[in-house]
Coordinates of C-alpha atoms in Angstrom, one line a residue:
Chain A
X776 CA 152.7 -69.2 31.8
X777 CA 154.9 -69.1 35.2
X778 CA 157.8 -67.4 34.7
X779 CA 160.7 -69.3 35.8
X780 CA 162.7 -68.1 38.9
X781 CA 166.4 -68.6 39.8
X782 CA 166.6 -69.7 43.6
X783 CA 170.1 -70.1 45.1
X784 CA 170.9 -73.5 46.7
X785 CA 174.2 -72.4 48.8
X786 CA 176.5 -74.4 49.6
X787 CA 175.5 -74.3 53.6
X788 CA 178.0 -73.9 56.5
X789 CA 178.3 -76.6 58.6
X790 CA 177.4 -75.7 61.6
X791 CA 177.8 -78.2 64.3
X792 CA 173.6 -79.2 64.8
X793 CA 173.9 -79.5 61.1
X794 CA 176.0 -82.4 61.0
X795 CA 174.3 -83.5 63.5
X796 CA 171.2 -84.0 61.5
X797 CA 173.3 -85.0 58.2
X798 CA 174.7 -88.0 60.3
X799 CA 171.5 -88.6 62.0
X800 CA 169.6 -89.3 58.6
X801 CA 172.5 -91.4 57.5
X802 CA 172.8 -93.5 60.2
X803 CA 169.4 -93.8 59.9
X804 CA 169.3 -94.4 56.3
X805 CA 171.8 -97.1 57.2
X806 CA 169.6 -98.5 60.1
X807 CA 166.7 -99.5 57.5
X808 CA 168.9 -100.9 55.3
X809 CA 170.7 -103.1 58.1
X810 CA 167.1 -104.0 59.4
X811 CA 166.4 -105.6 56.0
X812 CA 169.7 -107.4 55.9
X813 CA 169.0 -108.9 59.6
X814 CA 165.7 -109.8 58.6
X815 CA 166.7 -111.4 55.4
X816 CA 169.9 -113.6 57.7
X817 CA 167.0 -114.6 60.2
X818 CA 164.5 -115.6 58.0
X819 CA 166.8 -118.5 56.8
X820 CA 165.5 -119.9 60.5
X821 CA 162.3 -121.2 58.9
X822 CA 164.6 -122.8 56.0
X823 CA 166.1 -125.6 58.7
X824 CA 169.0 -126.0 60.9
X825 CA 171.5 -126.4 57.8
X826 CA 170.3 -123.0 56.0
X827 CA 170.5 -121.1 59.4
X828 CA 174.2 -122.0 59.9
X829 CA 175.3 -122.0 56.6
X830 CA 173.9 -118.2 56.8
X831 CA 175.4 -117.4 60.0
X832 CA 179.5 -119.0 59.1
X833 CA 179.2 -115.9 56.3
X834 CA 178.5 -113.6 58.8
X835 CA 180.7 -114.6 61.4
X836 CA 183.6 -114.5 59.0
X837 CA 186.3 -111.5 60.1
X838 CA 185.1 -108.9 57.5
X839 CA 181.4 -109.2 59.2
X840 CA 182.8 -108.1 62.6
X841 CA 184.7 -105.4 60.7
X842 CA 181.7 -104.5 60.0
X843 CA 179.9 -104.8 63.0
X844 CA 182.4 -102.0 64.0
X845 CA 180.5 -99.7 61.6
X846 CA 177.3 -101.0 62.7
X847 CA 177.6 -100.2 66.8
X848 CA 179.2 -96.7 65.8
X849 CA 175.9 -96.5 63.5
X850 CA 173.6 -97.6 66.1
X851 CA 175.6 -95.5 69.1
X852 CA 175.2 -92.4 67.3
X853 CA 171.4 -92.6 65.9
X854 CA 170.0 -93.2 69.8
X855 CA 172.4 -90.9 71.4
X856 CA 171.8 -88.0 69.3
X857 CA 167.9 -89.2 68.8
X858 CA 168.2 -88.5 72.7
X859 CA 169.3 -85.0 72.2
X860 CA 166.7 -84.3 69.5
X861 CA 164.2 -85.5 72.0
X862 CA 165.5 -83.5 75.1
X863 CA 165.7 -80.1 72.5
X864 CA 162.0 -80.4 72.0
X865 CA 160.8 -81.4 75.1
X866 CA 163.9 -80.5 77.5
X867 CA 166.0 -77.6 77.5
X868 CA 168.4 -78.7 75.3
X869 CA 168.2 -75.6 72.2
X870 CA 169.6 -73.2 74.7
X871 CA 171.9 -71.2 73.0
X872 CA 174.5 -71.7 75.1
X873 CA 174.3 -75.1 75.4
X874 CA 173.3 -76.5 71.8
X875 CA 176.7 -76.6 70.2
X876 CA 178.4 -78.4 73.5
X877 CA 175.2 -81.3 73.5
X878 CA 176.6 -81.8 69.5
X879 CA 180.4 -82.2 70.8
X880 CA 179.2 -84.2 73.6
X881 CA 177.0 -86.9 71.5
X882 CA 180.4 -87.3 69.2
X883 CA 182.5 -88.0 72.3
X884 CA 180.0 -90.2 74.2
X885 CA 179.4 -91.7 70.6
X886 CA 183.2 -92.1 69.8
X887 CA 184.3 -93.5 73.5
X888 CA 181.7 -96.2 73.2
X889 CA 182.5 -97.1 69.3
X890 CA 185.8 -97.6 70.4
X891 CA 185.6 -99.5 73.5
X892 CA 183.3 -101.9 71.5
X893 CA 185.8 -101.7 68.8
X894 CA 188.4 -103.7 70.6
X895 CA 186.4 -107.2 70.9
X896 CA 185.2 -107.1 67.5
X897 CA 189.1 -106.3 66.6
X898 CA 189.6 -109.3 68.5
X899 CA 187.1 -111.8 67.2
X900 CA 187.6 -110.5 63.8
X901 CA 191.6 -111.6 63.6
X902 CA 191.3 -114.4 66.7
X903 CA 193.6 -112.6 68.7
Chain B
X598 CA 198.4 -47.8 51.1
X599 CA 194.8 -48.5 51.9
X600 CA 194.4 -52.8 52.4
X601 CA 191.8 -53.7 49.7
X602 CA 189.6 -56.7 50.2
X603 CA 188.0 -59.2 47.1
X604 CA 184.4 -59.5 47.2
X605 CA 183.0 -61.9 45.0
X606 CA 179.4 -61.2 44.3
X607 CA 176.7 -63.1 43.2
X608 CA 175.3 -61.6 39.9
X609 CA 171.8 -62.3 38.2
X610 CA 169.7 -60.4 35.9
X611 CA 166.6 -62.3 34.6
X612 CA 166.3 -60.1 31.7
X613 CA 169.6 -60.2 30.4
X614 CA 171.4 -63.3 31.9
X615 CA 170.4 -67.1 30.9
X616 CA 172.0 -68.2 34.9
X617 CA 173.7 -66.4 37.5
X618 CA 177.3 -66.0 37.7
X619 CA 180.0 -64.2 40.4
X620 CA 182.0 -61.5 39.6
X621 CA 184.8 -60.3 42.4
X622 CA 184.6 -56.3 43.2
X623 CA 188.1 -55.1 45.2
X624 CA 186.5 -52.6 47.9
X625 CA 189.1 -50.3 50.1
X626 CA 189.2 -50.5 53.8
X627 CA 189.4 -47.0 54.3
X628 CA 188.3 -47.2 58.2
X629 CA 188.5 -49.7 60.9
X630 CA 185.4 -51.7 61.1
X631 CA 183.7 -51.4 58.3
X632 CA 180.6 -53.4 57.5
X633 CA 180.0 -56.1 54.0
X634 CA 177.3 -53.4 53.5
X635 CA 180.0 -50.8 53.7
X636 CA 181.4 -52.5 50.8
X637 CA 178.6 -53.1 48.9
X638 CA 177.5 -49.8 49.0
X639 CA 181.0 -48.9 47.9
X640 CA 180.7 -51.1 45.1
X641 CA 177.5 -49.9 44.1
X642 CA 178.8 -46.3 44.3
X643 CA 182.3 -46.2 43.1
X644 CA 182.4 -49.4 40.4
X645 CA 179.4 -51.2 39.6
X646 CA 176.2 -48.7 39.6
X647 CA 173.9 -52.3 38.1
X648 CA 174.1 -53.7 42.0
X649 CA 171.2 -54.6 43.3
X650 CA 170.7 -55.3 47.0
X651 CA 168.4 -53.7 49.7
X652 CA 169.4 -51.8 52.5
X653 CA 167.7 -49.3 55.1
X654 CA 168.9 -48.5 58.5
X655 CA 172.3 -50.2 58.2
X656 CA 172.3 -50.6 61.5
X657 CA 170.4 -54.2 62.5
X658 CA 167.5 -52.9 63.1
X659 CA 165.2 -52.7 59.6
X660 CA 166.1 -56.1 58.4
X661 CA 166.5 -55.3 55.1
X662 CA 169.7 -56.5 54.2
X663 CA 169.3 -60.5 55.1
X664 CA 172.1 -62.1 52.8
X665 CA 174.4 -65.3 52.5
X666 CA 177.7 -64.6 53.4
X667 CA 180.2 -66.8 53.4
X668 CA 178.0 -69.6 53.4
X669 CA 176.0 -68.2 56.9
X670 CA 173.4 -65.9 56.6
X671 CA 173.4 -62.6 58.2
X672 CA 172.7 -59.0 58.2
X673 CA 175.4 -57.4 56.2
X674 CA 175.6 -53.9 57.5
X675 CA 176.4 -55.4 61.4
X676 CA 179.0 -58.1 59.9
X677 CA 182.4 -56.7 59.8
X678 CA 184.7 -57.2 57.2
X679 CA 187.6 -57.9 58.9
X680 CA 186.1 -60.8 60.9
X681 CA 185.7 -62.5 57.2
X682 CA 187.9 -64.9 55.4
X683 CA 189.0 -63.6 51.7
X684 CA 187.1 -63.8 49.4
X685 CA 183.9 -63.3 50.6
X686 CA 181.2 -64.7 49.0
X687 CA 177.6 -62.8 48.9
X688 CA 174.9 -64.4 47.7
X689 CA 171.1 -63.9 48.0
X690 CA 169.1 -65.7 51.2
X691 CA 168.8 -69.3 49.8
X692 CA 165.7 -70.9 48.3
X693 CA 164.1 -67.6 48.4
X694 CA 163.2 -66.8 44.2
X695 CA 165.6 -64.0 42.9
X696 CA 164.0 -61.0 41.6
X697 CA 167.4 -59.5 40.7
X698 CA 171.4 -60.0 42.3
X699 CA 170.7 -60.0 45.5
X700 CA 166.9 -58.9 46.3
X701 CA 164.7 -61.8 46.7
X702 CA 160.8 -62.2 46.6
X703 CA 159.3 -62.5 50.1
X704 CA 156.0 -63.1 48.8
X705 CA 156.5 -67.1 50.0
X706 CA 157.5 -65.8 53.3
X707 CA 155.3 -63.2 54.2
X708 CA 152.6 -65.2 53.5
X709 CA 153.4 -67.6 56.0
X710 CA 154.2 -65.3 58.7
X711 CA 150.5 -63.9 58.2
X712 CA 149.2 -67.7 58.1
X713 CA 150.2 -67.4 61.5
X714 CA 148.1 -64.9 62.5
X715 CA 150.9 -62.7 63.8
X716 CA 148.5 -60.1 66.1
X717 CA 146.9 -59.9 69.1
X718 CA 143.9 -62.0 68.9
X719 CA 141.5 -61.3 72.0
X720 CA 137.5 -62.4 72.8
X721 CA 136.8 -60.8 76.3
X722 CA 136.6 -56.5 76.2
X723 CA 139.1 -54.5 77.3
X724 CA 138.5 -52.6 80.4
X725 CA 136.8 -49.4 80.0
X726 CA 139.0 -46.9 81.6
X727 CA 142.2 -48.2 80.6
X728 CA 144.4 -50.6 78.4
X729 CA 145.1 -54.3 78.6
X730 CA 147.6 -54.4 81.2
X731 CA 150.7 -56.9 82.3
X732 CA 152.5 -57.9 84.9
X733 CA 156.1 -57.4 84.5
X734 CA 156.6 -61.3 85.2
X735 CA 154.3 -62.1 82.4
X736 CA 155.9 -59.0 80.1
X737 CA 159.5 -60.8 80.7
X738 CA 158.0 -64.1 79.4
X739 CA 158.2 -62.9 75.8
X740 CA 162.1 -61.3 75.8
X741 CA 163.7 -63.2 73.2
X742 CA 160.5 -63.1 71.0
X743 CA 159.0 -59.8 70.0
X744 CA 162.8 -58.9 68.5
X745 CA 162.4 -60.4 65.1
X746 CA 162.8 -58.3 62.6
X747 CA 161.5 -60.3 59.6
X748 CA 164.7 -60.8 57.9
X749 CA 164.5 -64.3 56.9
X750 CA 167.8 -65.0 57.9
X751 CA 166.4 -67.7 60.1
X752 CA 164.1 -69.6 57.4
X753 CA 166.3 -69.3 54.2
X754 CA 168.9 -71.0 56.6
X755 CA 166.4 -74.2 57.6
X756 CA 167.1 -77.2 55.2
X757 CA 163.4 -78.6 56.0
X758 CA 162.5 -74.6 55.1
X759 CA 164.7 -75.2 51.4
X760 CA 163.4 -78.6 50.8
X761 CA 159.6 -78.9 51.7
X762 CA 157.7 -75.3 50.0
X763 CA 154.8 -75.7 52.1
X764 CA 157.0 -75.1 55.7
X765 CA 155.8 -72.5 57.4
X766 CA 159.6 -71.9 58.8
X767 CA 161.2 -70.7 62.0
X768 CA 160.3 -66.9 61.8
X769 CA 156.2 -67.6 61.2
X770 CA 156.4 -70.3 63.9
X771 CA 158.4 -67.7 66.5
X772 CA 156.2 -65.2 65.3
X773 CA 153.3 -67.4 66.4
X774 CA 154.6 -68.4 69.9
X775 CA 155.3 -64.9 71.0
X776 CA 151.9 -64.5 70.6
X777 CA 150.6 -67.6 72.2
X778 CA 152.8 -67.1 75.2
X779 CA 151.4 -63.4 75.7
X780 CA 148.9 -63.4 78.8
X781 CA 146.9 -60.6 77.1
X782 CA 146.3 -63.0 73.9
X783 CA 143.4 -65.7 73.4
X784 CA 143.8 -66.8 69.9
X785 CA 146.3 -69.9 71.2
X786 CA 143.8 -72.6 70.0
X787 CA 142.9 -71.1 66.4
X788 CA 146.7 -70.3 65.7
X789 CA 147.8 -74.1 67.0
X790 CA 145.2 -75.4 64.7
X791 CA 146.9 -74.3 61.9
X792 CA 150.8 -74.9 63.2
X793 CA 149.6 -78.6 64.7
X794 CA 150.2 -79.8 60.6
X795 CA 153.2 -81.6 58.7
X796 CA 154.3 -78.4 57.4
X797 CA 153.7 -77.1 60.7
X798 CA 155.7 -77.1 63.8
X799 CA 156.5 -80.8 63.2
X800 CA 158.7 -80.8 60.0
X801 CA 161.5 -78.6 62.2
X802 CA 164.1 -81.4 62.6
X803 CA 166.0 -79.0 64.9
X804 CA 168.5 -78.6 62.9
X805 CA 169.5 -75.9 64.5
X806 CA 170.9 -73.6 61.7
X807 CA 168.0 -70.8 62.4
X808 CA 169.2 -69.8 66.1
X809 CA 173.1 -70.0 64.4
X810 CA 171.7 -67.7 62.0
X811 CA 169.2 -65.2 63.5
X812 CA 171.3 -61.9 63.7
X813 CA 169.1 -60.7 66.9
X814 CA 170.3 -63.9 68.8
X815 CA 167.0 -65.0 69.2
X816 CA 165.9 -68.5 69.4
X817 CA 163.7 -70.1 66.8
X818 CA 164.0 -73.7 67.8
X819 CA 163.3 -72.9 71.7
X820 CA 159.8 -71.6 70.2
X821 CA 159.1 -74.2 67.9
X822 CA 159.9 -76.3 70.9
X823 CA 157.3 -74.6 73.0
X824 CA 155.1 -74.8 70.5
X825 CA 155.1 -78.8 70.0
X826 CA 154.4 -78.7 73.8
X827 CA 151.6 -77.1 73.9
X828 CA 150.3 -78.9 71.0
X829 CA 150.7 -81.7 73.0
X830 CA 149.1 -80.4 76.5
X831 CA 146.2 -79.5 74.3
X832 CA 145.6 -83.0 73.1
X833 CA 146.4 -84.4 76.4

């Protein structure tokens, strides 16, 4: 019989390429689920004219651009840092000197854009 | 009065304990910059003679004393105590199977470093009268490389390493670039054979925690880089 061993799961400081690759699976994560959702709105195309915008006034109701908030900062962050990922393996981008600042610099790129995209939906969502 | 610091200590014997637990030492600081093996050593010595850890050199070098502290792993004789926050935590390397405290079985990893085939692999003679000689230049191309010390540091800290058992892990894979990237070596094709696999190069997600962790400041991700590259000049 196999003896049974002990092996320690530790709780893991989170260093900063570490979140980076917690967010990036759950943005991603998120992505796949949102792809079905889409898929499942646009489908009602095939269902006739009446369907289709019966389907769309839910999603153009304010908590939908709310949530298209959470969306853009989803989709921001999974293809800038996916663009970082790439450039580590085939640029220069694991350098140790530079790893941790390509981290901060997807959050701010990421960030700046969320929230400059933030303000229309705002907009939209409360017709301001 | 000498300042006392609280180490709390992860405790596990397989004989005599159903699961591990933590029990907190109080070691002295009785000179500036003393190490966490410092400390351990005192525990060992002064309070608690049932510690079990390994240690050698204490000075970097052997890479014995690999361990999780403070939730980063490191070599505990060239961390300082004083650079910690209280209480420090010391458990084993992570994922690795306990054998007892804090020594864990590197079976799992030494067999994947050998996987790699972690020697000099060559097919044409060696000159008669002398040895196989290199260039400087081509010498310089593997700083950052032949420093590993095998102290796991870098594996036990790769989530892909903890989650998928069949990973070869950061140290094999830098390991088997330092070897590919030597001019003297001809063995590139059989060794990317084997790394050009799911559990190979490819399931590093470059997470990045191996070069945070790696107490020789080398870079595991750079190699596993340079290793998906050449994979890919090979096929292409």
């Amino acid at each position: 019989m196999k003896k049974v061993v002990f092996q320690p799961k530790v709780r893991y400081k989170l260093h900063p390429g570490y979140l980076a690759w917690i967010l990036h699976r759950a943005t991603g994560i998120l992505l796949g689920v949102y792809l079905f959702l889409h898929i499942w709105v646009i489908h009602h195309l095939s269902q006739g004219e009446e369907a289709f915008n019966e389907v769309m006034a839910v999603v153009q109701s304010p908590l939908f651009h709310l949530l298209e908030i959470g969306l853009l900062a989803t989709v921001v962050y999974h293809g800038l840092n996916g663009l970082r990922v790439v450039f580590i393996d085939y640029g220069n981008l694991a350098k140790r000197d530079m790893m941790r600042k390509v981290v901060y610099a997807v959050l701010a790129v990421s960030a700046i854009l969320v929230v400059a995209g933030a303000v229309p939906m705002f907009r939209l969502a409360f017709g301001l | 009065m000498v300042k006392t610091v609280t180490f709390s200590v992860f405790r596990y014997d397989p004989e005599k304990d159903t699961r591990p637990y933590y029990k907190d030492y109080r070691v002295e600081l009785r000179r500036p910059g003393m190490m966490v093996l410092d400390g351990l050593n005192q525990i060992r010595w002064e309070q608690d003679g049932t510690l079990a850890f390994r240690r050698s050199c204490r000075e970097g070098v052997c890479g014995s004393d690999g361990l999780n502290i403070n939730g980063v792993n490191m070599l505990a004789c060239i961390t300082h105590i004083e650079e910690l926050k209280e209480p420090i935590v010391v458990q084993p390397l992570p994922s690795m199977p306990v054998i007892k405290d804090l020594v864990v079985d590197f079976t799992d990893f030494y067999a994947k470093y050998y996987l790699v085939k972690p020697y000099l692999i060559t097919k044409t003679p060696p000159p008669s009268d002398r040895e196989r000689l290199q260039s400087p230049e081509d010498r310089k191309k593997l700083d950052g490389l032949y420093e590993c010390i095998l102290c796991a540091c870098c594996s036990t800290s790769c989530p892909s390493f903890w989650a998928d058992p069949n990973y070869l892990g950061p140290a094999a894979l830098l390991k088997a670039w330092r070897f590919i990237a030597d001019t003297r070596d001809e063995g590139a094709d059989e060794r990317l054979e084997i790394i050009n696999d799911r559990d190979g190069a490819w399931r590093c997600h470059t997470i990045l925690n191996c070069v945070e962790a790696c107490p020789k400041q080398l870079n595991p991700t750079e190699a596993i880089a340079e290793l998906k590259k050449a994979i890919i000049h090979r096929k292409f």
